[in-house]
Amino acid sequence: MTMSESSYLQVEYWCELQCPDCAAALDDVRALREAYGDRLEVVLRHFPLDKHKHAFAAAQAAEEAFVQGRGWPYVEAVLARVDELARRGEELLVEVARELGLDAEEMDTALIDGRHMLAVDADQAEGKAIGVTGTPTYVVAGKRLDGGKSQRGLRERIMELLGAP
């Protein structure tokens, strides 16, 4: 096995947790994980959009879920309930934490004290700097792929950039 065959692969997934397109894009993320297994790291990057009033809080909640060791299950659970998030906001974010066995009180406190605001702000600023305008957007091998316009053929394009699984 050559060095490149065993090398580690990374996909940055620029996401917004109140975005229906991001919820749909999870199928692609799951398929990529299945195809590449442990060789692939999917890195969640936050890009909350102004049009979704709970997106910024949801991004902070996801950061807290990662601190508590259940980031991806939390992200998937919130994305599965984007309509409910639009209606219920932070109440739902704490409820999902409780359902997943996270420390819901700590989640609530994290949302109140804003301890993850800077991380979310930094992601958003970096996203804008590299040309992210909507979600989902992927950055693979230095190339930006915009899934917000159309997700058609996106998984194939990502796999092309990553190389054969």
Backbone as a chain_set.jsonl record, in Angstrom:
{"seq": "MTMSESSYLQVEYWCELQCPDCAAALDDVRALREAYGDRLEVVLRHFPLDKHKHAFAAAQAAEEAFVQGRGWPYVEAVLARVDELARRGEELLVEVARELGLDAEEMDTALIDGRHMLAVDADQAEGKAIGVTGTPTYVVAGKRLDGGKSQRGLRERIMELLGAP", "coords": {"N": [[0.843, -1.189, 0.0], [0.631, 2.124, -0.912], [1.735, 5.346, 0.302], [-0.196, 7.32, -0.29], [-2.512, 5.834, -0.609], [-3.133, 5.004, 1.932], [-3.603, 7.309, 3.155], [-5.203, 9.897, 5.025], [-8.438, 11.169, 4.734], [-10.392, 14.118, 4.239], [-13.445, 15.874, 4.598], [-14.946, 18.936, 4.6], [-17.914, 19.949, 5.946], [-20.079, 22.307, 5.495], [-22.632, 23.613, 7.242], [-26.032, 24.171, 8.279], [-28.183, 24.057, 10.917], [-30.916, 24.442, 10.786], [-31.682, 24.055, 8.273], [-33.402, 22.684, 5.614], [-32.23, 21.592, 3.27], [-29.738, 20.799, 4.208], [-30.49, 18.77, 5.902], [-31.409, 16.906, 4.038], [-28.99, 16.44, 2.779], [-27.636, 14.829, 4.516], [-27.882, 12.178, 3.798], [-25.973, 11.907, 1.784], [-23.659, 12.398, 3.274], [-23.713, 10.237, 5.059], [-23.474, 8.122, 3.22], [-20.92, 8.609, 2.183], [-19.373, 8.212, 4.473], [-19.846, 5.518, 4.845], [-18.702, 4.44, 2.537], [-15.972, 5.173, 2.734], [-15.216, 4.682, 5.323], [-13.182, 4.541, 8.242], [-11.149, 6.03, 7.172], [-12.04, 8.464, 6.398], [-12.685, 11.709, 7.501], [-15.331, 13.641, 8.468], [-15.804, 16.941, 8.81], [-17.625, 19.09, 10.727], [-18.701, 22.267, 9.913], [-19.863, 25.456, 10.8], [-22.447, 27.436, 9.435], [-24.579, 29.454, 10.019], [-27.597, 30.846, 8.818], [-29.065, 34.046, 8.314], [-31.794, 34.048, 7.777], [-32.939, 32.021, 9.217], [-34.066, 31.867, 12.364], [-33.278, 30.324, 14.581], [-30.929, 29.131, 13.995], [-28.325, 29.966, 14.744], [-28.262, 29.503, 17.508], [-28.64, 26.755, 17.403], [-26.27, 25.919, 16.2], [-24.455, 26.558, 18.217], [-25.402, 24.795, 20.157], [-24.805, 22.36, 18.946], [-22.015, 22.46, 19.057], [-21.667, 22.251, 21.825], [-22.688, 19.679, 22.153], [-20.699, 18.216, 20.829], [-18.588, 18.692, 22.602], [-19.573, 17.244, 24.729], [-19.328, 14.755, 23.691], [-21.1, 13.601, 21.832], [-21.531, 14.682, 19.288], [-22.091, 14.265, 16.395], [-24.387, 12.458, 16.433], [-26.169, 14.231, 17.653], [-26.3, 16.405, 15.835], [-27.463, 15.082, 13.642], [-29.919, 14.34, 14.762], [-31.123, 16.833, 15.31], [-31.242, 17.933, 12.724], [-33.075, 16.205, 11.628], [-35.37, 17.251, 12.522], [-36.025, 19.822, 11.535], [-38.278, 21.452, 10.946], [-39.67, 21.453, 13.327], [-37.757, 22.651, 14.94], [-37.816, 25.224, 13.902], [-40.229, 26.082, 14.913], [-40.042, 25.677, 17.734], [-37.491, 26.3, 18.716], [-34.929, 26.956, 21.111], [-35.914, 25.354, 23.158], [-36.418, 22.886, 21.926], [-33.774, 22.209, 21.255], [-32.597, 21.666, 23.731], [-34.229, 19.591, 24.556], [-33.623, 17.572, 22.65], [-30.991, 17.07, 23.379], [-31.414, 15.924, 25.905], [-32.86, 13.623, 25.148], [-30.849, 12.208, 23.845], [-29.256, 11.477, 25.889], [-27.439, 13.305, 26.795], [-26.034, 15.883, 28.926], [-28.505, 17.775, 29.717], [-29.032, 20.034, 31.235], [-26.562, 21.28, 31.253], [-26.356, 21.799, 28.557], [-28.409, 23.687, 28.264], [-27.364, 25.716, 29.885], [-25.037, 26.301, 28.447], [-26.144, 27.443, 26.167], [-27.252, 29.703, 27.264], [-25.046, 31.055, 28.438], [-23.439, 31.436, 26.265], [-20.99, 30.239, 25.543], [-19.999, 28.992, 23.263], [-20.197, 30.756, 21.206], [-18.102, 32.207, 19.969], [-16.707, 30.251, 18.527], [-18.615, 29.515, 16.623], [-18.997, 31.987, 15.358], [-16.414, 32.286, 14.286], [-16.281, 30.164, 12.438], [-18.306, 30.994, 10.688], [-17.257, 33.41, 9.724], [-14.932, 32.469, 8.453], [-16.114, 30.847, 6.521], [-17.461, 32.778, 4.952], [-15.211, 34.092, 4.013], [-14.047, 32.201, 2.33], [-15.905, 31.967, 0.39], [-18.359, 30.682, 0.855], [-21.795, 30.689, 0.498], [-24.228, 29.63, 1.002], [-26.011, 26.79, 2.415], [-26.193, 23.197, 2.128], [-22.612, 23.279, 1.929], [-19.633, 21.937, 0.64], [-16.188, 21.393, 1.282], [-13.643, 19.997, -0.359], [-10.555, 18.579, -0.852], [-9.513, 21.139, -1.236], [-11.359, 22.285, -2.935], [-14.424, 23.996, -3.397], [-17.736, 22.955, -3.092], [-20.988, 23.614, -3.913], [-23.813, 22.687, -2.391], [-26.198, 23.806, -1.903], [-27.498, 24.874, -4.084], [-27.947, 22.698, -5.856], [-28.113, 19.254, -5.169], [-27.626, 17.252, -6.793], [-25.63, 14.788, -8.202], [-23.601, 15.431, -6.53], [-22.45, 13.781, -4.514], [-21.025, 11.987, -6.088], [-19.181, 13.716, -7.257], [-17.748, 14.552, -5.006], [-16.603, 12.108, -4.289], [-15.027, 11.694, -6.489], [-13.122, 13.717, -6.115], [-12.017, 12.843, -3.725], [-10.939, 10.428, -4.384], [-10.774, 6.892, -5.163], [-12.634, 4.764, -2.947]], "CA": [[0.0, 0.0, 0.0], [1.425, 3.354, -0.967], [1.397, 6.354, 1.292], [-1.43, 8.02, -0.643], [-3.657, 4.941, -0.427], [-3.48, 4.889, 3.341], [-3.717, 8.644, 3.738], [-6.389, 10.309, 5.7], [-9.24, 12.04, 3.88], [-11.228, 15.031, 5.001], [-14.473, 16.659, 3.935], [-15.568, 19.945, 5.455], [-19.345, 20.005, 5.672], [-20.607, 23.584, 5.973], [-24.0, 23.184, 7.517], [-26.889, 25.007, 9.096], [-29.056, 23.039, 11.499], [-32.343, 24.693, 10.531], [-31.744, 24.056, 6.812], [-33.923, 21.43, 5.052], [-31.261, 21.03, 2.317], [-28.695, 20.123, 4.985], [-31.089, 17.52, 6.374], [-31.387, 15.999, 2.884], [-27.595, 16.139, 2.455], [-27.106, 13.811, 5.434], [-27.789, 10.905, 3.072], [-24.661, 11.904, 1.129], [-22.638, 12.289, 4.323], [-23.734, 8.836, 5.525], [-22.953, 7.272, 2.144], [-19.468, 8.815, 2.127], [-18.809, 7.536, 5.646], [-19.934, 4.082, 4.59], [-17.755, 4.086, 1.472], [-14.566, 5.394, 3.098], [-14.97, 4.194, 6.675], [-12.336, 5.301, 9.164], [-10.189, 6.883, 6.442], [-12.656, 9.753, 6.119], [-13.183, 12.54, 8.59], [-16.255, 14.696, 8.051], [-15.685, 18.016, 9.793], [-18.774, 19.992, 10.707], [-18.417, 23.709, 9.988], [-21.148, 26.146, 10.978], [-22.757, 28.596, 8.615], [-25.979, 29.809, 10.257], [-28.118, 31.863, 7.909], [-29.926, 35.022, 8.99], [-33.229, 33.787, 7.558], [-33.401, 31.018, 10.183], [-33.775, 32.548, 13.625], [-32.711, 29.448, 15.614], [-29.742, 28.467, 13.438], [-27.123, 30.311, 15.497], [-28.36, 28.746, 18.766], [-28.462, 25.337, 17.077], [-24.833, 25.717, 15.965], [-23.835, 26.545, 19.542], [-25.824, 23.554, 20.804], [-24.02, 21.28, 18.332], [-20.67, 22.55, 19.634], [-21.752, 21.69, 23.177], [-22.861, 18.227, 21.999], [-19.374, 17.669, 20.524], [-17.848, 18.723, 23.871], [-20.109, 16.148, 25.548], [-18.998, 13.472, 23.063], [-22.152, 13.051, 20.962], [-21.784, 15.737, 18.301], [-22.788, 13.863, 15.162], [-25.769, 12.025, 16.696], [-26.965, 15.42, 17.958], [-26.508, 17.113, 14.569], [-28.427, 14.318, 12.841], [-31.227, 14.391, 15.425], [-31.693, 18.172, 15.113], [-31.565, 18.077, 11.301], [-34.274, 15.404, 11.349], [-36.531, 17.972, 13.065], [-35.855, 21.245, 11.19], [-39.553, 22.174, 11.038], [-39.956, 21.609, 14.753], [-36.796, 23.64, 15.436], [-38.322, 26.537, 13.489], [-41.336, 26.444, 15.809], [-39.781, 25.566, 19.176], [-36.214, 26.916, 19.065], [-34.002, 26.417, 22.111], [-36.592, 24.291, 23.912], [-36.152, 21.637, 21.203], [-32.342, 21.911, 21.328], [-32.356, 21.063, 25.044], [-34.967, 18.322, 24.558], [-32.844, 16.595, 21.873], [-29.848, 16.705, 24.222], [-31.926, 15.006, 26.929], [-33.211, 12.362, 24.473], [-29.617, 11.497, 23.486], [-28.516, 11.154, 27.107], [-26.464, 14.347, 27.113], [-26.367, 16.689, 30.086], [-29.411, 18.789, 29.172], [-28.854, 21.259, 32.027], [-25.331, 21.9, 30.758], [-26.706, 22.307, 27.227], [-29.177, 24.899, 28.502], [-26.416, 26.713, 30.405], [-24.145, 26.689, 27.332], [-26.907, 28.341, 25.292], [-27.452, 30.967, 27.989], [-23.782, 31.786, 28.656], [-22.826, 31.737, 24.972], [-19.581, 29.797, 25.538], [-19.582, 28.508, 21.94], [-20.478, 31.798, 20.203], [-16.9, 32.575, 19.216], [-16.411, 29.171, 17.571], [-19.585, 29.618, 15.536], [-18.635, 33.22, 14.635], [-15.171, 32.045, 13.537], [-16.649, 29.342, 11.281], [-19.089, 31.815, 9.76], [-16.323, 34.36, 9.096], [-14.079, 31.714, 7.517], [-16.981, 30.451, 5.414], [-17.63, 33.943, 4.075], [-13.911, 34.39, 3.395], [-13.731, 31.248, 1.245], [-16.956, 32.013, -0.626], [-19.588, 29.957, 1.178], [-22.94, 31.61, 0.489], [-25.407, 28.896, 1.455], [-25.738, 25.448, 2.936], [-24.875, 22.698, 2.493], [-21.452, 23.463, 1.062], [-18.551, 21.025, 1.004], [-14.854, 21.715, 0.799], [-12.944, 18.733, -0.536], [-9.284, 18.755, -1.581], [-9.353, 22.551, -1.581], [-12.409, 22.753, -3.851], [-15.721, 24.268, -2.772], [-18.885, 22.429, -3.835], [-22.194, 24.208, -3.361], [-24.961, 21.785, -2.424], [-27.408, 24.58, -1.666], [-28.178, 25.07, -5.375], [-28.43, 21.373, -6.259], [-27.3, 18.178, -4.608], [-27.534, 16.235, -7.834], [-24.273, 14.465, -8.634], [-22.63, 15.961, -5.569], [-21.729, 12.677, -3.878], [-20.083, 11.472, -7.093], [-18.122, 14.731, -7.408], [-16.924, 14.47, -3.794], [-15.838, 10.858, -4.376], [-14.018, 11.952, -7.521], [-12.065, 14.515, -5.495], [-11.368, 12.065, -2.657], [-10.293, 9.235, -4.94], [-11.531, 5.659, -4.943], [-12.667, 4.325, -1.535]], "C": [[0.886, 1.251, 0.0], [0.93, 4.337, 0.09], [0.054, 7.006, 0.969], [-2.659, 7.137, -0.439], [-4.088, 4.86, 1.027], [-3.74, 6.26, 3.96], [-5.145, 8.952, 4.159], [-7.137, 11.308, 4.826], [-10.152, 12.911, 4.728], [-12.215, 15.758, 4.098], [-14.977, 17.665, 4.964], [-17.01, 20.081, 5.0], [-19.881, 21.282, 6.321], [-22.112, 23.443, 6.039], [-24.719, 24.214, 8.37], [-28.013, 24.119, 9.6], [-30.556, 23.32, 11.385], [-32.618, 24.632, 9.021], [-32.242, 22.706, 6.27], [-32.961, 20.786, 4.049], [-30.139, 20.292, 3.041], [-29.209, 18.794, 5.534], [-31.053, 16.483, 5.251], [-29.958, 15.54, 2.576], [-26.991, 15.089, 3.388], [-26.996, 12.448, 4.767], [-26.437, 10.788, 2.375], [-23.544, 11.716, 2.148], [-22.552, 10.844, 4.82], [-23.124, 7.9, 4.476], [-21.436, 7.396, 2.03], [-18.786, 8.101, 3.287], [-18.773, 6.027, 5.435], [-18.868, 3.639, 3.582], [-16.301, 4.152, 1.946], [-14.21, 4.939, 4.507], [-14.103, 5.132, 7.5], [-11.337, 6.213, 8.465], [-10.716, 8.291, 6.246], [-13.08, 10.452, 7.397], [-14.092, 13.601, 7.978], [-16.23, 15.736, 9.162], [-16.873, 18.954, 9.653], [-18.286, 21.426, 10.849], [-19.757, 24.431, 9.99], [-21.283, 27.346, 10.048], [-24.232, 28.964, 8.803], [-26.412, 30.975, 9.379], [-29.096, 32.772, 8.656], [-31.412, 34.693, 8.873], [-33.8, 32.754, 8.528], [-33.052, 31.484, 11.594], [-33.171, 31.649, 14.709], [-31.402, 28.788, 15.171], [-28.482, 28.746, 14.258], [-27.103, 29.556, 16.832], [-28.114, 27.256, 18.504], [-26.986, 25.009, 16.834], [-24.089, 25.67, 17.301], [-24.155, 25.242, 20.282], [-25.034, 22.366, 20.255], [-22.596, 21.274, 18.89], [-20.65, 21.948, 21.042], [-21.91, 20.168, 23.113], [-21.53, 17.56, 21.649], [-18.513, 17.64, 21.79], [-18.282, 17.547, 24.746], [-19.952, 14.775, 24.874], [-20.053, 12.864, 22.161], [-22.53, 14.034, 19.868], [-22.581, 15.294, 17.097], [-24.19, 13.318, 15.405], [-26.697, 13.215, 16.971], [-27.308, 16.188, 16.678], [-27.575, 16.399, 13.736], [-29.835, 14.395, 13.435], [-31.897, 15.758, 15.224], [-32.092, 18.366, 13.647], [-32.819, 17.283, 10.919], [-35.545, 16.145, 11.77], [-36.468, 19.473, 12.753], [-37.153, 22.041, 11.317], [-39.913, 22.457, 12.492], [-39.001, 22.641, 15.381], [-37.278, 25.056, 15.096], [-39.42, 27.022, 14.431], [-40.902, 26.582, 17.266], [-38.441, 26.127, 19.631], [-35.434, 26.19, 20.145], [-34.609, 25.308, 22.958], [-36.321, 22.934, 23.251], [-34.677, 21.242, 21.326], [-31.987, 21.216, 22.644], [-33.032, 19.69, 25.121], [-34.188, 17.229, 23.806], [-31.624, 16.135, 22.681], [-30.279, 15.676, 25.266], [-32.215, 13.637, 26.313], [-31.968, 11.537, 24.15], [-28.756, 11.153, 24.709], [-27.389, 12.137, 27.411], [-26.906, 15.069, 28.384], [-27.185, 17.893, 29.602], [-29.285, 20.114, 29.937], [-27.636, 22.024, 31.528], [-25.556, 22.495, 29.365], [-27.43, 23.64, 27.364], [-28.254, 26.031, 28.96], [-25.497, 27.216, 29.291], [-24.847, 27.658, 26.384], [-27.111, 29.712, 25.949], [-26.14, 31.751, 28.087], [-22.995, 32.048, 27.365], [-21.385, 31.29, 24.824], [-19.084, 29.337, 24.164], [-19.798, 29.545, 20.832], [-19.262, 32.125, 19.343], [-16.543, 31.524, 18.177], [-17.334, 29.25, 16.365], [-19.287, 30.858, 14.682], [-17.41, 33.004, 13.751], [-15.45, 31.207, 12.292], [-17.35, 30.2, 10.235], [-18.176, 32.793, 9.003], [-15.43, 33.649, 8.087], [-14.876, 31.285, 6.297], [-17.161, 31.589, 4.42], [-16.339, 34.231, 3.317], [-13.583, 33.444, 2.235], [-14.859, 31.144, 0.221], [-18.185, 31.184, -0.365], [-20.724, 30.983, 1.21], [-24.208, 30.94, 0.999], [-25.017, 27.521, 1.931], [-26.649, 24.438, 2.26], [-23.818, 23.079, 1.461], [-20.375, 22.516, 1.557], [-17.24, 21.614, 0.519], [-14.08, 20.403, 0.824], [-11.701, 18.999, -1.363], [-9.13, 20.196, -2.085], [-10.396, 23.116, -2.526], [-13.727, 22.914, -3.106], [-16.842, 23.752, -3.671], [-20.156, 22.92, -3.161], [-23.382, 23.27, -3.511], [-26.269, 22.517, -2.195], [-28.196, 24.803, -2.946], [-28.778, 23.755, -5.856], [-27.508, 20.318, -5.679], [-27.091, 17.053, -5.629], [-26.08, 16.025, -8.264], [-23.189, 14.882, -7.658], [-21.791, 14.863, -4.931], [-20.659, 12.131, -4.823], [-18.896, 12.421, -7.25], [-17.177, 14.701, -6.203], [-16.035, 13.235, -3.87], [-14.735, 10.967, -5.43], [-12.822, 12.693, -6.907], [-11.298, 13.731, -4.423], [-10.532, 10.91, -3.232], [-11.087, 8.004, -4.558], [-11.498, 5.252, -3.472], [-11.798, 3.101, -1.314]], "O": [[1.783, 1.389, 0.833], [-0.139, 4.174, 0.678], [-0.754, 7.223, 1.872], [-3.736, 7.643, -0.126], [-5.268, 4.671, 1.321], [-4.059, 6.363, 5.144], [-6.119, 8.35, 3.707], [-6.523, 12.2, 4.24], [-10.621, 12.502, 5.79], [-11.88, 16.197, 2.998], [-15.383, 17.29, 6.064], [-17.288, 20.299, 3.821], [-20.108, 21.333, 7.53], [-22.778, 23.19, 5.036], [-24.104, 25.011, 9.079], [-28.72, 23.496, 8.806], [-31.372, 22.519, 11.839], [-33.657, 25.099, 8.554], [-31.57, 21.69, 6.448], [-32.88, 19.559, 3.981], [-29.644, 19.277, 2.551], [-28.466, 17.817, 5.621], [-30.708, 15.324, 5.481], [-29.739, 14.4, 2.166], [-25.944, 14.52, 3.08], [-26.127, 11.649, 5.119], [-25.823, 9.721, 2.368], [-22.598, 10.964, 1.911], [-21.461, 10.298, 4.982], [-22.353, 7.0, 4.81], [-20.745, 6.402, 1.807], [-17.748, 7.464, 3.11], [-17.808, 5.353, 5.794], [-18.223, 2.605, 3.753], [-15.493, 3.29, 1.601], [-13.032, 4.824, 4.846], [-14.266, 6.351, 7.462], [-10.74, 7.08, 9.103], [-9.95, 9.212, 5.964], [-13.742, 9.87, 8.257], [-13.686, 14.356, 7.095], [-16.586, 15.452, 10.305], [-17.098, 19.538, 8.593], [-17.554, 21.758, 11.782], [-20.675, 24.054, 9.262], [-20.366, 28.152, 9.899], [-25.039, 28.813, 7.886], [-25.687, 31.957, 9.22], [-29.853, 32.32, 9.516], [-32.198, 35.02, 9.762], [-35.019, 32.628, 8.647], [-31.882, 31.495, 11.977], [-32.604, 32.164, 15.673], [-30.837, 27.976, 15.903], [-27.658, 27.85, 14.445], [-26.066, 29.034, 17.241], [-27.456, 26.583, 19.296], [-26.513, 23.941, 17.223], [-23.199, 24.841, 17.493], [-23.294, 24.663, 20.944], [-24.641, 21.474, 21.007], [-22.036, 20.212, 19.164], [-19.722, 21.223, 21.399], [-21.331, 19.45, 23.928], [-21.254, 16.456, 22.118], [-17.789, 16.673, 22.025], [-17.457, 16.93, 25.421], [-20.388, 13.759, 25.416], [-19.915, 11.709, 21.757], [-23.708, 14.202, 19.556], [-23.628, 15.868, 16.796], [-25.111, 13.668, 14.666], [-27.862, 13.208, 16.573], [-28.458, 16.573, 16.463], [-28.478, 17.035, 13.192], [-30.82, 14.503, 12.704], [-33.105, 15.828, 14.994], [-33.162, 18.905, 13.363], [-33.535, 17.656, 9.99], [-36.654, 15.734, 11.428], [-36.814, 20.299, 13.598], [-37.126, 23.192, 11.753], [-40.39, 23.537, 12.84], [-39.403, 23.41, 16.254], [-37.158, 25.971, 15.911], [-39.529, 28.215, 14.713], [-41.342, 27.5, 17.959], [-38.267, 26.405, 20.817], [-35.292, 24.968, 20.109], [-33.895, 24.42, 23.423], [-36.029, 21.953, 23.935], [-34.368, 20.061, 21.485], [-31.176, 20.29, 22.666], [-32.476, 18.746, 25.682], [-34.106, 16.093, 24.273], [-31.27, 14.956, 22.666], [-29.593, 14.677, 25.483], [-31.858, 12.609, 26.888], [-32.017, 10.307, 24.175], [-27.662, 10.605, 24.572], [-26.49, 11.833, 28.195], [-28.028, 14.88, 28.855], [-26.633, 18.893, 29.141], [-29.417, 21.187, 29.349], [-27.664, 23.247, 31.397], [-25.02, 23.553, 29.035], [-27.109, 24.605, 26.67], [-28.354, 27.16, 28.479], [-25.214, 28.411, 29.203], [-24.226, 28.582, 25.861], [-27.137, 30.74, 25.274], [-26.116, 32.959, 27.851], [-22.01, 32.786, 27.37], [-20.627, 31.89, 24.062], [-17.876, 29.296, 23.928], [-19.602, 29.245, 19.655], [-19.382, 32.3, 18.13], [-16.123, 31.861, 17.07], [-16.9, 29.076, 15.226], [-19.317, 30.8, 13.453], [-17.364, 33.474, 12.614], [-14.925, 31.495, 11.216], [-17.03, 30.14, 9.048], [-18.312, 32.973, 7.793], [-15.195, 34.161, 6.993], [-14.381, 31.348, 5.172], [-17.033, 31.401, 3.21], [-16.363, 34.569, 2.134], [-12.921, 33.838, 1.275], [-14.788, 30.337, -0.706], [-18.993, 30.99, -1.273], [-20.62, 32.017, 1.871], [-25.158, 31.62, 1.385], [-23.852, 27.129, 1.866], [-27.762, 24.78, 1.86], [-24.106, 23.187, 0.269], [-20.223, 22.318, 2.762], [-17.188, 22.257, -0.529], [-13.889, 19.787, 1.873], [-11.78, 19.576, -2.447], [-8.679, 20.435, -3.206], [-10.336, 24.292, -2.885], [-14.097, 22.073, -2.286], [-16.894, 24.07, -4.86], [-20.374, 22.67, -1.976], [-23.898, 23.077, -4.611], [-27.34, 21.915, -2.282], [-29.422, 24.91, -2.91], [-29.953, 23.69, -6.217], [-26.285, 20.463, -5.691], [-26.454, 16.041, -5.339], [-25.392, 16.973, -8.643], [-22.0, 14.709, -7.926], [-20.572, 14.991, -4.817], [-19.533, 11.851, -4.41], [-17.75, 11.984, -7.361], [-15.961, 14.81, -6.357], [-14.848, 13.304, -3.552], [-13.652, 10.401, -5.275], [-11.667, 12.341, -7.148], [-10.096, 13.925, -4.235], [-9.547, 10.481, -2.631], [-11.981, 8.076, -3.715], [-10.463, 5.376, -2.816], [-11.709, 2.601, -0.193]]}, "num_chains": 1, "name": "protein.A"}
